[in-house]
Amino acid sequence: MIFVDKPYISDFLRKTIKQNGFPVVKTEIAEKLGFNNGLNMLDEEKAIQQAKSSENILIYTTSENAIGWIAKHLSSTKLPKKIELFKDKAKFRTLIEPMYPDFYFREIQLYELDDLSLENIPMPFIIKPAVGFFSMGVYKVTGPGKWEQVKEAIRTEVHRAKDLYPTEVLNTKSFIIEQCIEGEEFAVDAYFDAKGDPVILNIHKHIFSSNEDVSDRVYISSKEIIENNIDQFYAFLKEIGRLSGVRNFPVHAEIRRDRNGSVLPIEINPMRFGGWCSTADAAHLAYGFNPYVLYFSQKRPEWKEILKNKEGKLYSIVVLDNSTGIEGTQIASFDYDRLLSNFEKPLELRKIDYEEYPVFGFLFTETKEQNIFELERVLKSDLKEFITVSE
């Protein structure tokens, strides 16, 4: 069964649901999002009974907003606690301590920020909500001076984001401090099958504009990225599956490889692939298969065949987050046509209501490796060049 919820449902996922007859749980928000007549709708009581009667039922959520429904209605099953193992970053770090016994982390409350002593905390460190989403409240602290700036930025962002997501998705009362993991960063869509074996559906490399950058602006996938990493990432996820005991469980893993070649997790997001229907849909645009169908049919991508004739091509997701420093309500327009003119082969542009959410849209592109400069350009842009401010 599928739970649909805000903030976004792509046309591709809507068509996938309709064409395959996937059951959609008939929640109030599902009906508001247009999921009703002509679709395989499953009323909430039937969904509850099915989930209770089958321990490893196949469930997918389009958004972590649906975690609240699962926590409330399926509390008698093992699923809410499995989700919490991953969603709560402090609990996740505790889960994987056997894999990384020397990794530093600690949980603090928002009200403890001013009294926190930096004396025994390794520099640099990352601070982020223990239950978070979409890089909100994520900061890198390089020293005492930076810490004062970060505390003020956290308070400002907490106030701005307090009504955007349910507390099961973004809870800014509790934060986790952890040592900074240096190295290449990757985003991996996968699911654990009925036996707990991981199936990798896509790999993106997350690129940054600087060492201070923690934004979600550009993710790149390619034949080389997948072939060079899939075996190691499979082994990593296999161990995560062993520790957590999850089955029939989709995930979006964010991981880093340090300078010694070791893989360390940043976080693993439960019950979904990339947020906003991003990375899963990107796999279809780039490689032609449907990750949602593979999950529900318990099949694996035939990567050897899929990656034929993909040499020299980069498939990217450009997250057009509002980095202008100007509130969306103060922006009259965003010049999407001008943005598109900066890319050789846009595959799809998704415009987002930037007055409601702090993002202008998502752009999927195909780029020749020699033209990577077009990705580097948007990576460094604050996007002010594309906006018109209200008078």
Short mmCIF file of C-alpha atoms in Angstrom, two decimals:
data_model
loop_
_atom_site.label_atom_id
_atom_site.label_comp_id
_atom_site.label_asym_id
_atom_site.label_seq_id
_atom_site.Cartn_x
_atom_site.Cartn_y
_atom_site.Cartn_z
CA MET A 1 0.00 0.00 0.00
CA ILE A 2 1.04 3.60 -0.59
CA PHE A 3 0.59 6.61 1.66
CA VAL A 4 0.51 9.89 -0.25
CA ASP A 5 1.03 13.18 1.52
CA LYS A 6 2.40 16.67 1.16
CA PRO A 7 4.62 18.37 0.16
CA TYR A 8 4.68 16.95 -3.38
CA ILE A 9 3.46 14.11 -5.60
CA SER A 10 4.98 13.90 -9.07
CA ASP A 11 2.95 13.19 -12.19
CA PHE A 12 5.23 10.19 -12.77
CA LEU A 13 4.30 8.63 -9.44
CA ARG A 14 0.59 9.38 -10.00
CA LYS A 15 0.75 7.56 -13.36
CA THR A 16 2.70 4.69 -11.80
CA ILE A 17 0.03 4.23 -9.13
CA LYS A 18 -2.81 4.33 -11.65
CA GLN A 19 -1.19 2.07 -14.27
CA ASN A 20 -0.20 -0.58 -11.73
CA GLY A 21 -3.27 -0.42 -9.54
CA PHE A 22 -1.22 0.13 -6.40
CA PRO A 23 -3.53 0.54 -3.38
CA VAL A 24 -3.51 4.07 -1.94
CA VAL A 25 -4.66 4.55 1.65
CA LYS A 26 -7.70 6.82 1.62
CA THR A 27 -6.61 9.37 4.16
CA GLU A 28 -8.06 12.88 4.26
CA ILE A 29 -4.91 14.31 2.71
CA ALA A 30 -4.94 11.67 -0.06
CA GLU A 31 -8.40 12.84 -1.12
CA LYS A 32 -7.31 16.48 -1.02
CA LEU A 33 -4.41 15.55 -3.29
CA GLY A 34 -6.83 14.09 -5.85
CA PHE A 35 -6.51 10.40 -5.04
CA ASN A 36 -10.08 9.10 -5.19
CA ASN A 37 -12.25 7.94 -8.08
CA GLY A 38 -10.76 5.58 -10.64
CA LEU A 39 -7.93 4.47 -8.37
CA ASN A 40 -7.46 1.47 -6.10
CA MET A 41 -8.31 3.21 -2.84
CA LEU A 42 -7.98 1.43 0.49
CA ASP A 43 -9.98 2.85 3.38
CA GLU A 44 -8.06 3.50 6.56
CA GLU A 45 -9.63 0.71 8.61
CA LYS A 46 -8.82 -1.90 5.95
CA ALA A 47 -5.28 -0.54 5.73
CA ILE A 48 -4.90 -0.89 9.49
CA GLN A 49 -6.19 -4.48 9.46
CA GLN A 50 -3.96 -5.48 6.53
CA ALA A 51 -0.87 -3.99 8.20
CA LYS A 52 -1.67 -5.75 11.48
CA SER A 53 -2.30 -9.11 9.83
CA SER A 54 0.95 -9.17 7.84
CA GLU A 55 4.21 -8.32 9.60
CA ASN A 56 6.10 -7.64 6.37
CA ILE A 57 3.47 -5.93 4.25
CA LEU A 58 4.87 -3.75 1.46
CA ILE A 59 4.37 -0.09 2.37
CA TYR A 60 5.71 3.02 0.68
CA THR A 61 5.27 6.63 1.81
CA THR A 62 5.69 9.54 -0.60
CA SER A 63 6.50 11.79 2.32
CA GLU A 64 7.62 11.39 5.89
CA ASN A 65 4.49 13.35 6.82
CA ALA A 66 2.73 9.95 6.67
CA ILE A 67 4.88 8.67 9.54
CA GLY A 68 2.47 10.40 11.92
CA TRP A 69 -0.43 8.29 10.62
CA ILE A 70 1.62 5.11 10.95
CA ALA A 71 2.72 5.99 14.50
CA LYS A 72 -0.90 6.62 15.52
CA HIS A 73 -2.73 3.77 13.79
CA LEU A 74 -0.11 1.00 13.64
CA SER A 75 1.33 1.35 17.13
CA SER A 76 0.56 -2.32 17.84
CA THR A 77 2.88 -3.41 15.01
CA LYS A 78 6.68 -3.32 14.87
CA LEU A 79 6.73 -0.76 12.07
CA PRO A 80 6.67 2.52 14.10
CA LYS A 81 9.66 1.41 16.17
CA LYS A 82 11.55 0.31 13.06
CA ILE A 83 10.90 3.72 11.52
CA GLU A 84 12.00 5.50 14.69
CA LEU A 85 15.31 3.60 14.65
CA PHE A 86 16.18 5.49 11.47
CA LYS A 87 14.21 8.71 11.78
CA ASP A 88 15.56 9.62 15.22
CA LYS A 89 19.21 10.36 14.51
CA ALA A 90 20.30 9.80 18.10
CA LYS A 91 18.69 6.34 18.15
CA PHE A 92 20.22 5.58 14.76
CA ARG A 93 23.72 6.46 15.99
CA THR A 94 23.15 4.19 18.97
CA LEU A 95 21.99 1.38 16.67
CA ILE A 96 25.16 1.50 14.57
CA GLU A 97 27.63 2.02 17.42
CA PRO A 98 28.95 -1.55 16.95
CA MET A 99 29.99 -0.54 13.41
CA TYR A 100 31.58 2.76 14.48
CA PRO A 101 32.60 2.52 18.16
CA ASP A 102 34.84 5.62 18.03
CA PHE A 103 32.32 7.95 16.38
CA TYR A 104 31.45 10.99 18.53
CA PHE A 105 27.83 12.08 18.95
CA ARG A 106 25.56 13.47 21.64
CA GLU A 107 21.99 14.68 21.89
CA ILE A 108 21.07 18.09 23.34
CA GLN A 109 17.86 20.08 23.72
CA LEU A 110 17.21 23.40 22.01
CA TYR A 111 17.18 25.21 25.36
CA GLU A 112 20.69 23.87 26.13
CA LEU A 113 22.39 25.64 23.20
CA ASP A 114 23.58 28.65 25.19
CA ASP A 115 25.01 26.59 28.03
CA LEU A 116 26.80 24.05 25.87
CA SER A 117 30.54 23.78 26.49
CA LEU A 118 32.63 23.17 23.39
CA GLU A 119 35.62 21.97 25.41
CA ASN A 120 35.27 18.24 24.75
CA ILE A 121 33.54 18.38 21.38
CA PRO A 122 35.76 17.57 18.38
CA MET A 123 36.04 20.36 15.81
CA PRO A 124 34.62 20.68 13.26
CA PHE A 125 31.22 19.22 14.15
CA ILE A 126 27.75 19.06 12.64
CA ILE A 127 24.61 20.05 14.52
CA LYS A 128 21.15 19.17 13.21
CA PRO A 129 17.65 18.33 14.47
CA ALA A 130 17.50 14.81 15.90
CA VAL A 131 14.37 14.40 13.77
CA GLY A 132 14.91 16.44 10.62
CA PHE A 133 14.34 16.83 6.91
CA PHE A 134 15.70 18.61 3.83
CA SER A 135 18.87 20.09 5.42
CA MET A 136 16.75 22.27 7.70
CA GLY A 137 18.66 23.26 10.82
CA VAL A 138 21.86 21.55 9.62
CA TYR A 139 25.05 23.52 10.32
CA LYS A 140 28.78 22.93 10.35
CA VAL A 141 30.67 24.46 13.27
CA THR A 142 34.37 25.10 12.77
CA GLY A 143 35.15 27.04 15.94
CA PRO A 144 33.79 29.10 18.86
CA GLY A 145 33.17 32.17 16.69
CA LYS A 146 31.20 30.16 14.18
CA TRP A 147 29.22 28.57 17.02
CA GLU A 148 27.78 31.95 18.04
CA GLN A 149 26.59 32.54 14.46
CA VAL A 150 25.13 29.04 14.21
CA LYS A 151 23.12 29.38 17.43
CA GLU A 152 21.44 32.51 16.11
CA ALA A 153 20.82 30.92 12.71
CA ILE A 154 19.24 27.86 14.36
CA ARG A 155 16.82 30.02 16.36
CA THR A 156 15.83 31.93 13.23
CA GLU A 157 15.30 28.75 11.21
CA VAL A 158 13.39 27.01 14.00
CA HIS A 159 10.95 29.91 14.08
CA ARG A 160 10.56 29.96 10.29
CA ALA A 161 10.08 26.19 9.89
CA LYS A 162 7.86 25.47 12.90
CA ASP A 163 4.64 25.02 10.88
CA LEU A 164 6.07 23.44 7.69
CA TYR A 165 6.19 19.78 8.72
CA PRO A 166 4.71 17.48 11.40
CA THR A 167 6.88 16.80 14.46
CA GLU A 168 7.43 13.22 13.23
CA VAL A 169 9.24 14.77 10.23
CA LEU A 170 10.92 17.84 11.72
CA ASN A 171 11.26 18.27 15.47
CA THR A 172 13.52 21.15 16.44
CA LYS A 173 13.28 20.70 20.20
CA SER A 174 16.09 18.14 20.20
CA PHE A 175 19.38 18.29 18.28
CA ILE A 176 22.24 15.90 17.67
CA ILE A 177 25.87 16.97 17.62
CA GLU A 178 28.23 14.65 15.82
CA GLN A 179 31.75 14.69 14.53
CA CYS A 180 32.11 15.94 11.00
CA ILE A 181 32.55 13.17 8.44
CA GLU A 182 34.93 14.45 5.78
CA GLY A 183 34.93 12.94 2.31
CA GLU A 184 32.70 12.32 -0.69
CA GLU A 185 28.95 12.30 -0.03
CA PHE A 186 26.40 10.07 -1.74
CA ALA A 187 22.63 9.58 -1.72
CA VAL A 188 21.39 6.02 -2.23
CA ASP A 189 17.85 4.81 -2.89
CA ALA A 190 17.35 1.20 -1.85
CA TYR A 191 14.96 -1.23 -0.24
CA PHE A 192 15.41 -4.23 2.01
CA ASP A 193 13.54 -7.16 0.51
CA ALA A 194 11.46 -9.85 2.26
CA LYS A 195 14.69 -11.55 3.40
CA GLY A 196 16.32 -8.31 4.57
CA ASP A 197 18.69 -8.18 1.58
CA PRO A 198 19.34 -4.64 0.27
CA VAL A 199 18.48 -3.75 -3.33
CA ILE A 200 20.12 -0.57 -4.64
CA LEU A 201 17.95 1.44 -7.03
CA ASN A 202 20.11 4.51 -7.65
CA ILE A 203 23.25 6.29 -6.47
CA HIS A 204 23.85 10.03 -6.62
CA LYS A 205 27.00 11.89 -5.70
CA HIS A 206 26.25 15.04 -3.72
CA ILE A 207 28.54 17.86 -4.74
CA PHE A 208 29.17 21.07 -2.78
CA SER A 209 30.34 24.59 -3.54
CA SER A 210 32.76 24.72 -0.58
CA ASN A 211 33.78 22.99 2.65
CA GLU A 212 31.20 25.09 4.50
CA ASP A 213 28.33 24.17 2.17
CA VAL A 214 25.70 21.81 3.62
CA SER A 215 22.96 22.54 1.08
CA ASP A 216 21.13 20.06 -1.15
CA ARG A 217 21.70 21.95 -4.43
CA VAL A 218 23.22 19.38 -6.84
CA TYR A 219 23.21 15.57 -7.00
CA ILE A 220 24.86 13.70 -9.88
CA SER A 221 24.38 10.11 -11.06
CA SER A 222 26.33 8.34 -13.80
CA LYS A 223 27.52 4.97 -15.03
CA GLU A 224 30.87 5.53 -13.32
CA ILE A 225 29.36 6.62 -10.00
CA ILE A 226 27.13 3.55 -9.84
CA GLU A 227 29.72 1.01 -10.98
CA ASN A 228 32.43 2.35 -8.67
CA ASN A 229 30.28 2.34 -5.55
CA ILE A 230 27.51 -0.23 -5.72
CA ASP A 231 29.41 -3.17 -4.22
CA GLN A 232 30.70 -1.24 -1.21
CA PHE A 233 27.35 0.44 -0.58
CA TYR A 234 25.58 -2.92 -0.80
CA ALA A 235 27.90 -4.34 1.87
CA PHE A 236 27.27 -1.31 4.06
CA LEU A 237 23.48 -1.59 3.75
CA LYS A 238 23.68 -5.33 4.37
CA GLU A 239 25.18 -4.65 7.81
CA ILE A 240 22.58 -1.97 8.53
CA GLY A 241 19.88 -4.50 7.68
CA ARG A 242 21.43 -7.07 10.00
CA LEU A 243 21.50 -4.63 12.95
CA SER A 244 18.00 -3.24 12.40
CA GLY A 245 16.22 -6.40 11.25
CA VAL A 246 14.09 -4.54 8.71
CA ARG A 247 12.21 -6.32 5.91
CA ASN A 248 10.28 -4.88 2.96
CA PHE A 249 11.58 -1.47 3.95
CA PRO A 250 12.43 1.34 1.49
CA VAL A 251 15.18 3.80 2.46
CA HIS A 252 17.01 6.86 1.25
CA ALA A 253 20.55 6.66 2.64
CA GLU A 254 22.94 9.59 2.84
CA ILE A 255 26.50 8.40 3.32
CA ARG A 256 30.11 9.54 3.08
CA ARG A 257 33.33 7.80 2.19
CA ASP A 258 36.27 9.15 4.17
CA ARG A 259 39.83 9.55 2.97
CA ASN A 260 40.62 6.00 4.16
CA GLY A 261 37.90 4.56 1.95
CA SER A 262 35.54 3.71 4.83
CA VAL A 263 31.80 4.30 4.41
CA LEU A 264 29.98 6.14 7.21
CA PRO A 265 26.29 7.03 7.29
CA ILE A 266 25.09 10.61 7.64
CA GLU A 267 21.52 9.41 8.01
CA ILE A 268 19.11 6.85 6.61
CA ASN A 269 15.59 8.07 5.91
CA PRO A 270 12.88 5.41 6.35
CA MET A 271 9.91 4.30 4.23
CA ARG A 272 10.71 6.37 1.17
CA PHE A 273 13.25 7.13 -1.51
CA GLY A 274 14.49 10.69 -2.10
CA GLY A 275 12.09 13.35 -0.82
CA TRP A 276 9.77 15.32 -3.11
CA CYS A 277 9.69 12.36 -5.57
CA SER A 278 13.21 13.33 -6.62
CA THR A 279 15.81 10.55 -6.77
CA ALA A 280 13.41 7.71 -7.64
CA ASP A 281 11.93 9.70 -10.52
CA ALA A 282 15.46 10.66 -11.55
CA ALA A 283 16.30 6.96 -11.94
CA HIS A 284 13.48 6.65 -14.44
CA LEU A 285 14.52 9.78 -16.37
CA ALA A 286 18.16 8.67 -16.49
CA TYR A 287 18.03 4.91 -16.74
CA GLY A 288 14.53 4.02 -17.91
CA PHE A 289 13.31 1.75 -15.10
CA ASN A 290 10.67 2.44 -12.45
CA PRO A 291 11.96 2.11 -8.86
CA TYR A 292 8.45 2.08 -7.38
CA VAL A 293 7.46 -0.90 -9.54
CA LEU A 294 10.69 -2.73 -8.73
CA TYR A 295 10.07 -2.29 -5.00
CA PHE A 296 6.49 -3.57 -5.08
CA SER A 297 7.41 -6.45 -7.38
CA GLN A 298 10.58 -7.24 -5.35
CA LYS A 299 12.82 -7.04 -8.40
CA ARG A 300 16.34 -5.72 -8.91
CA PRO A 301 17.70 -3.37 -11.57
CA GLU A 302 19.77 -5.16 -14.21
CA TRP A 303 22.56 -2.64 -13.87
CA LYS A 304 24.92 -4.22 -16.40
CA GLU A 305 22.30 -3.87 -19.12
CA ILE A 306 20.92 -0.53 -17.89
CA LEU A 307 24.31 1.21 -17.95
CA LYS A 308 25.18 0.28 -21.53
CA ASN A 309 25.81 3.37 -23.69
CA LYS A 310 25.75 5.67 -20.68
CA GLU A 311 29.44 6.58 -20.80
CA GLY A 312 30.28 10.27 -20.45
CA LYS A 313 26.80 11.31 -19.30
CA LEU A 314 25.87 12.96 -16.01
CA TYR A 315 22.28 12.80 -14.78
CA SER A 316 21.60 15.46 -12.18
CA ILE A 317 19.00 16.75 -9.77
CA VAL A 318 19.27 20.48 -9.16
CA VAL A 319 17.40 21.51 -6.02
CA LEU A 320 16.45 25.14 -6.46
CA ASP A 321 16.27 25.95 -2.77
CA ASN A 322 15.62 29.56 -1.86
CA SER A 323 19.14 30.67 -1.04
CA THR A 324 18.48 34.31 -1.96
CA GLY A 325 18.04 35.48 1.61
CA ILE A 326 14.65 36.90 0.61
CA GLU A 327 11.38 35.46 1.89
CA GLY A 328 9.26 33.74 -0.76
CA THR A 329 6.35 36.05 -0.01
CA GLN A 330 8.54 39.00 -1.04
CA ILE A 331 9.43 37.46 -4.42
CA ALA A 332 7.20 38.42 -7.35
CA SER A 333 8.57 35.90 -9.88
CA PHE A 334 11.28 33.38 -10.69
CA ASP A 335 12.62 33.30 -14.27
CA TYR A 336 12.50 29.58 -15.02
CA ASP A 337 13.15 30.10 -18.75
CA ARG A 338 16.39 31.92 -18.02
CA LEU A 339 17.41 29.12 -15.67
CA LEU A 340 16.73 26.47 -18.34
CA SER A 341 18.82 28.35 -20.88
CA ASN A 342 21.89 27.60 -18.74
CA PHE A 343 21.63 23.84 -19.32
CA GLU A 344 22.35 21.81 -22.44
CA LYS A 345 19.64 19.18 -21.94
CA PRO A 346 16.98 19.77 -19.28
CA LEU A 347 14.92 16.59 -18.81
CA GLU A 348 12.18 17.94 -16.56
CA LEU A 349 11.46 21.06 -14.53
CA ARG A 350 9.14 20.96 -11.54
CA LYS A 351 7.98 24.32 -10.27
CA ILE A 352 7.17 24.59 -6.56
CA ASP A 353 5.10 27.20 -4.73
CA TYR A 354 8.01 29.12 -3.20
CA GLU A 355 5.69 31.18 -1.02
CA GLU A 356 4.66 28.02 0.83
CA TYR A 357 7.98 26.11 0.75
CA PRO A 358 11.58 27.43 0.73
CA VAL A 359 12.30 26.00 -2.73
CA PHE A 360 11.66 27.31 -6.26
CA GLY A 361 11.64 23.91 -7.90
CA PHE A 362 13.55 20.83 -9.01
CA LEU A 363 15.42 20.51 -12.28
CA PHE A 364 16.46 17.15 -13.79
CA THR A 365 19.20 17.37 -16.42
CA GLU A 366 21.47 15.36 -18.68
CA THR A 367 24.95 16.82 -19.10
CA LYS A 368 28.04 15.71 -20.97
CA GLU A 369 30.96 15.27 -18.59
CA GLN A 370 32.93 18.00 -20.35
CA ASN A 371 30.10 20.46 -19.64
CA ILE A 372 30.06 19.95 -15.87
CA PHE A 373 30.66 23.70 -15.54
CA GLU A 374 26.92 24.27 -15.99
CA LEU A 375 26.31 22.31 -12.80
CA GLU A 376 29.15 24.05 -10.97
CA ARG A 377 27.67 27.42 -11.97
CA VAL A 378 24.23 26.76 -10.46
CA LEU A 379 25.89 25.14 -7.45
CA LYS A 380 27.60 28.42 -6.58
CA SER A 381 24.65 30.68 -7.42
CA ASP A 382 22.44 32.19 -4.71
CA LEU A 383 19.72 32.29 -7.43
CA LYS A 384 19.15 36.05 -6.99
CA GLU A 385 19.82 36.43 -10.71
CA PHE A 386 16.56 34.63 -11.47
CA ILE A 387 14.15 36.47 -9.16
CA THR A 388 12.15 39.66 -9.26
CA VAL A 389 11.39 41.17 -5.87
CA SER A 390 7.93 42.55 -5.10
CA GLU A 391 7.71 46.33 -4.89
#
